[in-house]
Coordinates of C-alpha atoms and ligand atoms in Angstrom, one line a residue:
M1 CA 1.4 2.5 18.8
N2 CA -0.4 0.5 15.9
A3 CA 1.6 0.2 12.6
F4 CA -1.4 -1.3 10.9
E5 CA -4.0 1.5 10.7
Y6 CA -6.7 2.5 8.3
R7 CA -6.3 5.9 6.6
D8 CA -9.3 7.1 4.2
G9 CA -10.7 3.6 4.2
Q10 CA -7.4 1.9 3.2
L11 CA -5.2 -0.3 5.4
Y12 CA -1.6 0.9 5.8
C13 CA 1.5 -0.7 7.3
E14 CA 3.5 2.3 8.4
D15 CA 3.6 4.6 5.4
V16 CA 2.8 1.9 2.7
A17 CA -0.7 1.0 1.6
V18 CA -1.2 -2.8 2.1
A19 CA -3.2 -3.1 -1.2
D20 CA -0.2 -1.7 -3.2
L21 CA 2.0 -4.4 -1.6
A22 CA -0.6 -7.1 -2.5
A23 CA -0.7 -5.8 -6.1
E24 CA 3.1 -5.9 -6.3
Y25 CA 4.0 -9.1 -4.5
G26 CA 0.9 -11.1 -4.6
T27 CA -1.2 -13.0 -2.1
P28 CA -1.2 -14.6 0.4
L29 CA 1.3 -12.2 1.8
Y30 CA 2.9 -11.7 5.1
I31 CA 3.6 -8.0 5.9
Y32 CA 5.7 -7.0 9.0
S33 CA 6.3 -3.6 10.5
K34 CA 9.9 -2.8 11.6
A35 CA 8.6 0.1 13.8
Q36 CA 6.2 -2.2 15.6
L37 CA 8.8 -4.9 16.2
L38 CA 11.3 -2.3 17.7
H39 CA 8.6 -0.7 19.7
Q40 CA 7.6 -4.0 21.2
L41 CA 11.1 -5.0 22.1
G42 CA 11.7 -1.4 23.4
Q43 CA 8.8 -1.6 25.8
I44 CA 10.4 -4.9 27.4
Q45 CA 13.8 -3.4 27.4
E46 CA 12.5 -0.3 29.3
A47 CA 10.1 -2.1 31.7
F48 CA 12.9 -4.6 32.9
A49 CA 15.9 -2.2 32.6
E50 CA 16.5 -2.4 36.4
T51 CA 17.3 -6.0 36.3
D52 CA 20.2 -5.5 33.8
P53 CA 18.3 -8.2 31.7
V54 CA 19.2 -10.1 28.7
I55 CA 16.0 -10.0 26.4
C56 CA 16.1 -13.3 24.3
Y57 CA 13.6 -13.0 21.6
S58 CA 12.1 -16.4 21.0
V59 CA 13.1 -17.4 17.5
K60 CA 10.4 -19.9 17.0
A61 CA 7.8 -17.2 16.9
N62 CA 9.0 -15.6 13.7
S63 CA 12.4 -16.9 12.6
N64 CA 12.8 -14.7 9.4
L65 CA 16.4 -13.4 9.1
A66 CA 15.1 -9.9 8.6
V67 CA 13.2 -10.1 12.0
L68 CA 16.2 -11.6 13.7
K69 CA 18.5 -9.0 12.2
T70 CA 16.1 -6.2 13.3
M71 CA 16.2 -7.7 16.8
N72 CA 19.8 -8.0 16.9
E73 CA 20.4 -4.5 15.8
A74 CA 18.2 -3.3 18.6
G75 CA 20.2 -5.2 21.2
S76 CA 18.1 -8.3 21.6
S77 CA 19.5 -11.7 22.1
F78 CA 17.8 -15.0 21.4
D79 CA 16.1 -18.0 22.7
V80 CA 16.4 -21.0 20.5
V81 CA 14.9 -24.6 20.6
S82 CA 16.9 -26.3 17.8
G83 CA 20.3 -26.3 16.2
G84 CA 18.5 -24.9 13.0
E85 CA 17.4 -21.8 15.1
L86 CA 20.9 -21.3 16.4
Y87 CA 22.1 -21.5 12.8
R88 CA 19.7 -18.7 12.0
V89 CA 20.9 -16.6 14.9
K90 CA 24.4 -16.9 13.7
Q91 CA 23.3 -16.0 10.2
A92 CA 21.8 -12.8 11.5
G93 CA 25.1 -11.8 12.9
A94 CA 24.2 -12.2 16.6
D95 CA 26.7 -12.7 19.5
T96 CA 25.9 -16.3 20.4
T97 CA 27.4 -16.1 23.8
R98 CA 24.1 -14.4 25.0
V99 CA 21.9 -17.1 23.5
V100 CA 19.8 -19.5 25.6
F101 CA 18.8 -22.9 24.4
A102 CA 15.5 -24.6 25.6
G103 CA 13.7 -27.8 24.4
V104 CA 13.2 -31.3 25.7
G105 CA 15.0 -33.2 23.0
K106 CA 18.4 -31.6 22.4
T107 CA 20.4 -34.0 20.3
D108 CA 24.2 -34.6 20.9
E109 CA 24.9 -32.7 17.6
E110 CA 22.8 -29.8 18.8
I111 CA 24.6 -29.8 22.1
R112 CA 27.9 -29.8 20.4
F113 CA 27.0 -27.0 18.0
A114 CA 25.7 -24.8 21.1
L115 CA 29.0 -25.5 22.9
E116 CA 31.0 -24.4 20.0
C117 CA 28.9 -21.3 19.8
D118 CA 29.7 -20.8 23.6
I119 CA 26.0 -20.1 24.3
L120 CA 25.0 -18.4 27.6
K121 CA 23.1 -21.5 29.0
F122 CA 21.2 -24.6 28.3
D123 CA 17.8 -24.7 29.8
V124 CA 17.9 -28.2 30.9
E125 CA 14.7 -30.3 31.0
S126 CA 15.8 -33.7 32.2
E127 CA 18.5 -35.7 34.0
A128 CA 19.3 -37.5 30.8
E129 CA 19.8 -34.2 29.0
L130 CA 22.1 -33.0 31.8
D131 CA 24.2 -36.2 31.3
A132 CA 24.4 -35.7 27.5
I133 CA 25.6 -32.0 28.0
A134 CA 28.2 -33.2 30.5
A135 CA 29.5 -35.9 28.2
V136 CA 29.6 -33.7 25.1
A137 CA 31.3 -30.9 27.1
E138 CA 33.8 -33.3 28.5
S139 CA 34.7 -34.6 25.0
M140 CA 35.4 -31.0 23.9
G141 CA 37.2 -30.0 27.1
K142 CA 34.5 -27.5 27.8
V143 CA 32.1 -26.5 30.6
G144 CA 28.4 -26.4 29.8
R145 CA 26.5 -23.6 31.6
V146 CA 23.1 -24.8 32.6
A147 CA 19.9 -23.5 34.0
L148 CA 17.4 -26.1 35.4
R149 CA 14.0 -25.8 33.8
L150 CA 11.6 -26.1 36.7
N151 CA 7.9 -27.0 36.3
P152 CA 6.5 -24.8 39.0
D153 CA 3.0 -26.4 38.8
I154 CA 1.2 -23.1 38.0
D155 CA -1.8 -23.0 35.8
A156 CA -1.3 -20.2 33.3
K157 CA -4.9 -20.7 32.1
T158 CA -4.0 -21.0 28.4
H159 CA -5.2 -23.5 25.9
E160 CA -4.3 -27.0 26.7
K161 CA -1.8 -27.1 23.9
T162 CA 0.1 -24.2 24.9
T163 CA 0.3 -24.5 28.6
T164 CA 3.8 -25.7 29.8
G165 CA 4.2 -25.0 33.5
K166 CA 1.6 -27.4 34.9
K167 CA 2.4 -30.9 36.4
G168 CA 1.9 -33.4 33.5
N169 CA 3.4 -31.3 30.8
K170 CA 6.5 -32.7 29.0
F171 CA 8.6 -29.6 29.9
G172 CA 10.9 -29.0 32.8
M173 CA 11.1 -31.0 36.0
D174 CA 9.6 -30.8 39.4
I175 CA 11.5 -29.1 42.1
E176 CA 12.6 -32.2 44.0
R177 CA 14.3 -33.6 41.0
A178 CA 15.8 -30.2 40.2
N179 CA 17.3 -30.4 43.7
Q180 CA 19.0 -33.7 43.0
L181 CA 20.2 -32.5 39.6
A182 CA 21.7 -29.4 41.3
D183 CA 23.8 -31.7 43.5
K184 CA 24.9 -33.8 40.4
V185 CA 26.0 -30.5 38.7
L186 CA 28.1 -29.6 41.6
A187 CA 30.1 -32.9 41.3
N188 CA 30.8 -32.5 37.6
P189 CA 33.6 -30.2 36.5
H190 CA 32.2 -30.0 33.0
L191 CA 28.8 -28.4 34.2
K192 CA 28.1 -25.2 35.9
L193 CA 24.6 -24.3 37.2
S194 CA 24.2 -20.6 36.6
G195 CA 20.5 -20.1 36.8
I196 CA 17.0 -21.3 36.9
H197 CA 14.4 -21.3 34.1
M198 CA 10.6 -21.3 34.1
H199 CA 8.3 -20.9 31.0
L200 CA 4.8 -21.1 32.0
G201 CA 2.9 -21.3 28.7
S202 CA 1.5 -18.8 26.3
P203 CA -0.3 -16.5 25.8
I204 CA -0.6 -15.3 29.5
L205 CA -3.0 -12.4 30.0
T206 CA -2.7 -11.8 33.7
T207 CA 0.3 -11.1 35.9
E208 CA -0.4 -13.6 38.8
P209 CA 1.4 -16.6 37.1
Y210 CA 4.6 -14.5 36.9
E211 CA 4.2 -13.2 40.3
K212 CA 3.9 -16.8 41.6
A213 CA 6.7 -18.0 39.5
S214 CA 9.2 -15.3 40.5
K215 CA 8.5 -15.7 44.2
K216 CA 9.3 -19.4 43.8
A217 CA 12.4 -18.5 41.8
V218 CA 13.7 -16.3 44.7
E219 CA 13.3 -19.3 47.2
I220 CA 15.1 -21.7 44.9
V221 CA 17.9 -19.4 44.1
A222 CA 18.6 -18.9 47.8
A223 CA 18.4 -22.8 48.3
Y224 CA 20.9 -23.3 45.4
R225 CA 23.3 -20.7 46.7
A226 CA 23.3 -22.3 50.1
K227 CA 24.5 -25.5 48.4
G228 CA 27.3 -23.6 46.9
H229 CA 26.1 -22.7 43.4
E230 CA 26.9 -19.2 41.9
I231 CA 23.4 -18.5 40.6
S232 CA 23.3 -15.3 38.7
W233 CA 20.3 -15.8 36.3
I234 CA 16.6 -16.2 36.7
N235 CA 14.9 -16.8 33.4
L236 CA 11.1 -16.5 33.4
G237 CA 10.6 -17.5 29.8
G238 CA 8.1 -15.8 27.5
G239 CA 4.3 -16.0 27.2
F240 CA 3.3 -12.3 27.6
G241 CA -0.1 -12.1 25.9
I242 CA -1.2 -9.7 23.2
S243 CA -4.4 -8.3 22.0
Y244 CA -6.1 -10.4 19.4
K245 CA -9.6 -9.0 20.0
H246 CA -9.6 -5.8 21.7
E247 CA -7.1 -4.4 24.2
E248 CA -6.8 -7.6 26.3
G249 CA -3.1 -7.6 26.2
L250 CA -1.2 -5.9 29.1
P251 CA 1.7 -3.5 28.6
A252 CA 5.1 -4.9 29.6
S253 CA 5.4 -2.6 32.5
E254 CA 2.4 -4.6 34.2
Y255 CA 4.5 -7.8 34.1
A256 CA 7.5 -6.0 35.2
K257 CA 5.7 -4.6 38.3
V258 CA 5.4 -8.1 39.7
I259 CA 8.6 -9.5 38.4
V260 CA 11.3 -6.9 38.9
P261 CA 11.2 -6.5 42.8
Q262 CA 11.6 -10.4 43.0
I263 CA 14.6 -10.4 40.6
K264 CA 16.3 -7.5 42.6
E265 CA 15.5 -9.4 46.0
A266 CA 17.3 -12.5 44.6
G267 CA 20.2 -10.3 43.5
C268 CA 20.0 -12.0 40.0
R269 CA 20.0 -10.8 36.5
L270 CA 16.7 -11.5 34.5
T271 CA 16.4 -13.4 31.2
L272 CA 13.1 -13.3 29.3
E273 CA 12.1 -15.1 26.2
P274 CA 9.4 -13.1 24.6
G275 CA 8.2 -14.2 21.2
R276 CA 4.5 -13.4 20.6
F277 CA 4.7 -10.1 22.5
I278 CA 7.3 -8.8 20.0
A279 CA 6.2 -10.4 16.7
G280 CA 2.5 -11.0 17.1
N281 CA 1.0 -7.6 16.4
S282 CA 3.9 -6.7 14.2
G283 CA 2.6 -8.7 11.3
V284 CA -0.5 -9.4 9.3
L285 CA -1.4 -12.0 6.5
I286 CA -3.1 -10.6 3.5
S287 CA -5.2 -12.9 1.4
K288 CA -7.5 -12.5 -1.6
V289 CA -11.1 -13.6 -1.9
I290 CA -11.3 -16.4 -4.5
F291 CA -15.1 -17.1 -4.2
T292 CA -18.0 -16.7 -1.9
K293 CA -20.7 -19.3 -1.4
R294 CA -23.7 -20.0 0.6
E295 CA -24.4 -23.5 1.7
G296 CA -26.1 -25.2 4.7
G297 CA -27.5 -21.7 5.8
K298 CA -24.0 -20.3 6.1
L299 CA -22.0 -17.7 4.1
F300 CA -18.4 -18.9 3.2
I301 CA -15.8 -16.4 2.1
I302 CA -13.2 -18.6 0.5
Q303 CA -9.8 -17.0 0.2
D304 CA -6.3 -17.9 -1.1
G305 CA -4.7 -17.7 2.5
G306 CA -5.3 -21.0 4.5
M307 CA -4.3 -23.2 7.2
N308 CA -1.0 -24.0 5.6
D309 CA -0.1 -20.3 5.8
L310 CA -1.6 -19.8 9.2
V311 CA -2.4 -22.9 11.2
R312 CA -3.3 -21.3 14.6
P313 CA -6.9 -21.4 14.3
A314 CA -6.9 -25.0 13.1
M315 CA -4.5 -26.1 15.7
Y316 CA -5.4 -24.1 18.8
D317 CA -8.8 -22.8 18.0
S318 CA -7.1 -19.2 18.0
F319 CA -8.9 -16.1 17.3
H320 CA -7.5 -13.8 14.8
R321 CA -9.2 -10.6 13.7
V322 CA -10.2 -10.5 10.1
W323 CA -11.2 -7.4 8.3
P324 CA -11.2 -6.0 4.7
V325 CA -8.1 -4.1 3.5
A326 CA -10.5 -1.6 1.9
P327 CA -13.7 -1.8 4.0
S328 CA -16.9 0.0 3.2
I329 CA -17.5 0.8 6.9
E330 CA -15.1 1.6 9.7
M331 CA -13.4 -1.3 11.6
P332 CA -15.1 -1.8 15.0
A333 CA -12.8 -1.6 18.1
N334 CA -13.8 -5.1 19.2
A335 CA -13.2 -7.8 16.7
E336 CA -16.2 -9.7 17.8
A337 CA -18.6 -6.8 17.2
T338 CA -21.7 -7.1 14.9
P339 CA -21.8 -3.8 13.1
D340 CA -24.8 -2.8 10.9
G341 CA -24.3 -3.7 7.1
C342 CA -22.4 -6.9 8.1
E343 CA -23.2 -10.5 7.8
A344 CA -21.8 -13.5 9.7
A345 CA -19.4 -15.5 7.6
D346 CA -16.7 -18.3 7.9
V347 CA -13.4 -17.1 6.2
V348 CA -11.8 -20.3 5.0
G349 CA -8.9 -21.3 2.9
P350 CA -8.6 -23.5 -0.1
I351 CA -7.1 -26.5 1.7
C352 CA -8.9 -29.9 1.6
E353 CA -9.5 -30.0 5.4
S354 CA -12.6 -29.1 7.2
C355 CA -10.5 -27.4 9.8
D356 CA -9.0 -25.0 7.2
Y357 CA -10.5 -21.7 8.4
L358 CA -9.1 -18.4 9.6
A359 CA -12.3 -17.0 11.3
K360 CA -15.8 -18.4 12.0
G361 CA -19.0 -16.6 12.4
R362 CA -17.5 -13.3 11.8
H363 CA -19.5 -10.3 11.0
L364 CA -18.0 -8.7 7.9
P365 CA -19.1 -6.2 5.2
P366 CA -20.1 -7.8 1.8
M367 CA -17.0 -9.3 0.1
Q368 CA -16.6 -10.0 -3.5
R369 CA -14.2 -12.1 -5.7
G370 CA -10.8 -10.3 -5.8
D371 CA -11.4 -8.3 -2.6
L372 CA -8.4 -8.3 0.0
L373 CA -8.8 -9.6 3.6
C374 CA -6.4 -9.0 6.4
T375 CA -5.8 -11.4 9.1
F376 CA -4.4 -9.4 12.1
S377 CA -1.9 -10.4 14.8
A378 CA -0.3 -12.9 12.4
G379 CA 3.3 -12.0 13.0
A380 CA 3.9 -14.7 15.6
Y381 CA 3.5 -18.4 14.9
G382 CA 2.2 -17.6 11.4
S383 CA 4.8 -18.0 8.8
A384 CA 7.2 -19.9 11.2
M385 CA 4.5 -22.7 11.3
S386 CA 3.6 -22.5 7.8
S387 CA 3.9 -25.6 5.5
T388 CA 3.4 -26.5 1.8
Y389 CA 0.5 -28.8 2.6
N390 CA -1.6 -29.4 -0.5
S391 CA 1.5 -28.4 -2.4
R392 CA 0.9 -24.7 -1.9
P393 CA 4.0 -22.6 -2.2
R394 CA 4.7 -20.6 1.0
A395 CA 3.7 -17.0 1.0
A396 CA 6.2 -14.2 0.5
E397 CA 7.2 -12.1 3.5
I398 CA 7.7 -8.4 3.3
L399 CA 9.3 -6.0 6.0
V400 CA 8.2 -2.4 6.0
D401 CA 10.2 0.3 7.4
G402 CA 8.4 3.7 7.1
S403 CA 8.0 3.9 3.3
N404 CA 10.8 1.3 2.5
V405 CA 9.8 -2.1 1.4
T406 CA 12.2 -5.2 1.7
V407 CA 11.3 -8.6 0.5
A408 CA 12.1 -10.6 3.7
R409 CA 11.3 -14.0 1.9
R410 CA 10.5 -14.4 -1.7
R411 CA 7.3 -16.4 -2.7
E412 CA 8.0 -20.0 -3.1
T413 CA 7.5 -21.4 -6.7
Y414 CA 6.3 -24.8 -7.9
E415 CA 10.0 -25.7 -8.6
D416 CA 10.8 -25.1 -4.9
L417 CA 8.1 -27.5 -4.0
V418 CA 10.0 -30.4 -5.6
A419 CA 13.5 -29.1 -5.3
H420 CA 14.5 -31.6 -2.6
E421 CA 12.8 -34.7 -4.1
I422 CA 14.1 -37.4 -6.4
G423 CA 11.5 -38.5 -9.0
Ligands
PLP1 C1 7.7 -20.7 22.8 C2 8.6 -20.4 23.9 C3 8.8 -19.1 24.3 C4 8.0 -17.9 23.7 O1 6.7 -17.8 24.1 P1 5.8 -16.6 23.6 O2 4.5 -16.9 24.1 O3 5.8 -16.4 22.1 O4 6.5 -15.4 24.3 C5 9.7 -18.8 25.3 N1 10.4 -19.8 25.9 C6 10.3 -21.1 25.5 C7 11.1 -22.0 26.2 C8 9.4 -21.4 24.6 O5 9.2 -22.7 24.3

């Protein structure tokens, strides 16, 4: 399914014309499709059903409360990486006893908050963190359930800034160290080892890394059980890729094919932490062309959406499809196509940084001042990573459900920009 489709030369989100939303709510504007969010989650729930999984939507991909509530109502749980994310999950009305908490730098305050919420498990990334969880749990008369985050030394072939499961990353620990920590857990009545965790990086567009990781997981679970741990969870993290260009993303069932048999063999339940797979293609960013200019032999399309709204191209050299909301020609299936009547252009924002662009050298139909451009696949790591750099109020966010429209976040104002400052 694709909730963002052209009908009679106009881009729609479900049953609503995107141009109408831009006219009413202004630009830059994030638009999310509820049906697409639910469809993506449903695909994962169905593909992995045999492992009685707890699907933990990764809050950092898109932490808007409307998205979290949508996930919660559809039976998803949550993967958090900070106390702030845990707070959001609570605000969304979720059952925190199914939440998992990852991240290399959990503070004592965050650990205490998580123990108060009785979360399912901490994904522990170091010995010092294990000691901190034990100490805080003891002071509260509680037991911290932990999963050791292993660095399986698997190259997931993603961008160097988004690979996490290779030796030399700050995440997780190697298997020898994990073995020592497993022994330490056994000796501490305030800790319980209930699982193992691996998150390999993102986005991953092949199944092999998951196959390798889940095979390793089966061996490690057996070894820990032999030591006397009751291991009931294998957490394979997130990272499932999506189609940014043209059908390069795999369906959830392909990942399930290599993961499910291993989980069953281990006699464990599965946790997954999908973020991008759920939110990525469930959202777009709509911007308005301010000016066009030709300089240095290039055509620049300058729009009101920039790197403060969507930082992925500047930060990770990411590719996002960009296409007019009301194009004069049909959108090509492949985002890198060079259709007739189009000209190569750099689509840039107004921020005073040379890296402020959303697309480079992209063949687009002629664009004029006031035209709307859509940046696709912007639902994950878009608004969640946005900032007010250059003192630009953050964009509004809209959730569409059929023909219903909800403002999920109002546009920030100039007053909002200075609201926390003393001057
Ligand atoms: C970021 C992250 C995820 C989500 O990754 P996606 O690629 O969005 O699925 C899952 N688990 C952990 C620990 C993460 O840091």
